[in-house]
Every structure is written in C-alpha cells, then in structure tokens.
Amino acid sequence: LANYGNNLLTFSEPKAIDIPTTYETFARLFQKYVHTGWESSQRQPQRRNIVKHVREVLYPKVKDRVNVDAVITTEMAPGLVAPTKVNLAGRNEVHMIGQIVDFDKKKPASLADDINRVLALMRAFEEKDQEKGKYFIIGREPSNKLSEQHAIWENVRAFPALDFVSDTETDRIDEYIREHNVQPLIPIFSES
C-alpha cells in the first residue's frame, strides 16, 4: 500500500525501527498509533463459550440416549410451521427438549427467536399429545449491563413451562434423562 494513492488516502513508506520485538513494545506502539484502550480490553477475562462448554460436558453423557443437534420436522410435530433445530431431543412418557441459549452474546431479537422456537415446539407437542413435556433452557445469567437480555433471562427463569438450567448444572439434565429412561426422539440407526 505504500505506493497506492486514490486522491483520498495516501500511505508513506514503511520505516524500520531498531527496538526489541516484545509484547510490551507492540502494546505501546499500538496504543500510540492505533487505539488507546486496546490493552486494557485485552486483559479482561473472557467468559467461556457456553455452547462449546455444554457440548463438551453434557453431549458425551447423553448422546446415546437423546438426539443431539436434531431437526424436528412438521411430520413429528404437526403444529409446527417449519422444521426446527434444537440441541437435545428425546421422549419417554413425554417429549423432552433441551436448548442452549447464550444470553450474553445474542441480541434481544435473536434471544427471543431461540426461546420462541422452544415454545413453538412445546405447543406443537402438547397439542399433538395432550400432555405436558419437559423443556430445558440451558444458559447463564447475562451481565446486568445487558438490560434487555437480562430481562429475557429473568422471564425464562420465571416461566413455569420452561426449566432453566445453568451451564454449570447440566448434570440435572443427565439425571433427568437417566431417571426417566429418555430415548431419542428420532430413531438412531447404527451402521453395521
């Protein structure tokens, strides 16, 4: 880019500097020429990815007893308008659904879509079977700074038809699946 110019921007030739290449040097130069708050934002502890965490911790325990990352079709739940993807799907005496929701990283409209997808499934299954199922929302409390997301999280926790499970308490779901002998909603065919 040193030779490029488009009447709007011009770039000078790169200059070599004779200083040791260390993280501290880089951070100082970056702050001076690019962005001053960069280093402090980099040092904030990052929260672990909830979806990845649940997939690593819960999926191996339940993958033989329920469908993971399943698509529920309109044939399975006639009250659905379109096929719906969920993280966990099973059935014993009632339907069981589990959905991972990252309240921190999603915008309120996207959160509402995730929750409404589970509610639509719940209504479709209960319309079809005339019985209540078990519907888990797996997540964690979002930051209070995210007021809309926090309000949605509080509503989910207070909604009696949904069972909110913290991402650190997924053993509750594993226990439910074992105690109630939950089987995959969609038959799993093994390759022989």
mmCIF file of N, CA and C in Angstrom, residues 49-61 69 85 87 100:
data_model
loop_
_atom_site.group_PDB
_atom_site.id
_atom_site.type_symbol
_atom_site.label_atom_id
_atom_site.label_comp_id
_atom_site.label_asym_id
_atom_site.label_seq_id
_atom_site.Cartn_x
_atom_site.Cartn_y
_atom_site.Cartn_z
ATOM 1 N N ASN A 49 -17.118 -20.021 26.259
ATOM 2 C CA ASN A 49 -18.182 -20.183 25.285
ATOM 3 C C ASN A 49 -19.159 -21.220 25.821
ATOM 4 N N ILE A 50 -20.384 -20.807 26.089
ATOM 5 C CA ILE A 50 -21.361 -21.684 26.726
ATOM 6 C C ILE A 50 -21.751 -22.858 25.838
ATOM 7 N N VAL A 51 -21.919 -22.612 24.542
ATOM 8 C CA VAL A 51 -22.312 -23.689 23.635
ATOM 9 C C VAL A 51 -21.220 -24.750 23.586
ATOM 10 N N LYS A 52 -19.984 -24.313 23.427
ATOM 11 C CA LYS A 52 -18.856 -25.245 23.384
ATOM 12 C C LYS A 52 -18.752 -26.009 24.708
ATOM 13 N N HIS A 53 -18.908 -25.302 25.812
ATOM 14 C CA HIS A 53 -18.813 -25.935 27.131
ATOM 15 C C HIS A 53 -19.870 -27.034 27.294
ATOM 16 N N VAL A 54 -21.113 -26.724 26.962
ATOM 17 C CA VAL A 54 -22.194 -27.715 27.123
ATOM 18 C C VAL A 54 -21.974 -28.895 26.186
ATOM 19 N N ARG A 55 -21.519 -28.616 24.974
ATOM 20 C CA ARG A 55 -21.253 -29.712 24.035
ATOM 21 C C ARG A 55 -20.128 -30.617 24.534
ATOM 22 N N GLU A 56 -19.148 -30.046 25.199
ATOM 23 C CA GLU A 56 -18.042 -30.861 25.725
ATOM 24 C C GLU A 56 -18.415 -31.618 26.993
ATOM 25 N N VAL A 57 -19.258 -31.004 27.826
ATOM 26 C CA VAL A 57 -19.574 -31.599 29.124
ATOM 27 C C VAL A 57 -20.814 -32.498 29.072
ATOM 28 N N LEU A 58 -21.897 -32.028 28.466
ATOM 29 C CA LEU A 58 -23.159 -32.773 28.502
ATOM 30 C C LEU A 58 -23.320 -33.756 27.341
ATOM 31 N N TYR A 59 -22.982 -33.357 26.138
ATOM 32 C CA TYR A 59 -23.218 -34.204 24.972
ATOM 33 C C TYR A 59 -22.651 -35.616 25.120
ATOM 34 N N PRO A 60 -21.390 -35.784 25.560
ATOM 35 C CA PRO A 60 -20.867 -37.149 25.668
ATOM 36 C C PRO A 60 -21.679 -38.033 26.628
ATOM 37 N N LYS A 61 -22.270 -37.439 27.645
ATOM 38 C CA LYS A 61 -23.037 -38.206 28.626
ATOM 39 C C LYS A 61 -24.385 -38.651 28.079
ATOM 40 N N ASP A 69 -28.404 -31.916 18.524
ATOM 41 C CA ASP A 69 -28.498 -31.032 17.359
ATOM 42 C C ASP A 69 -29.471 -31.617 16.330
ATOM 43 N N LYS A 85 -34.676 -26.643 14.652
ATOM 44 C CA LYS A 85 -33.477 -27.289 15.187
ATOM 45 C C LYS A 85 -33.377 -27.024 16.687
ATOM 46 N N ASN A 87 -31.011 -28.420 20.403
ATOM 47 C CA ASN A 87 -29.770 -29.068 20.823
ATOM 48 C C ASN A 87 -29.982 -30.490 21.324
ATOM 49 N N ILE A 100 -29.648 -24.754 24.194
ATOM 50 C CA ILE A 100 -28.601 -23.908 24.759
ATOM 51 C C ILE A 100 -28.837 -22.487 24.275
#
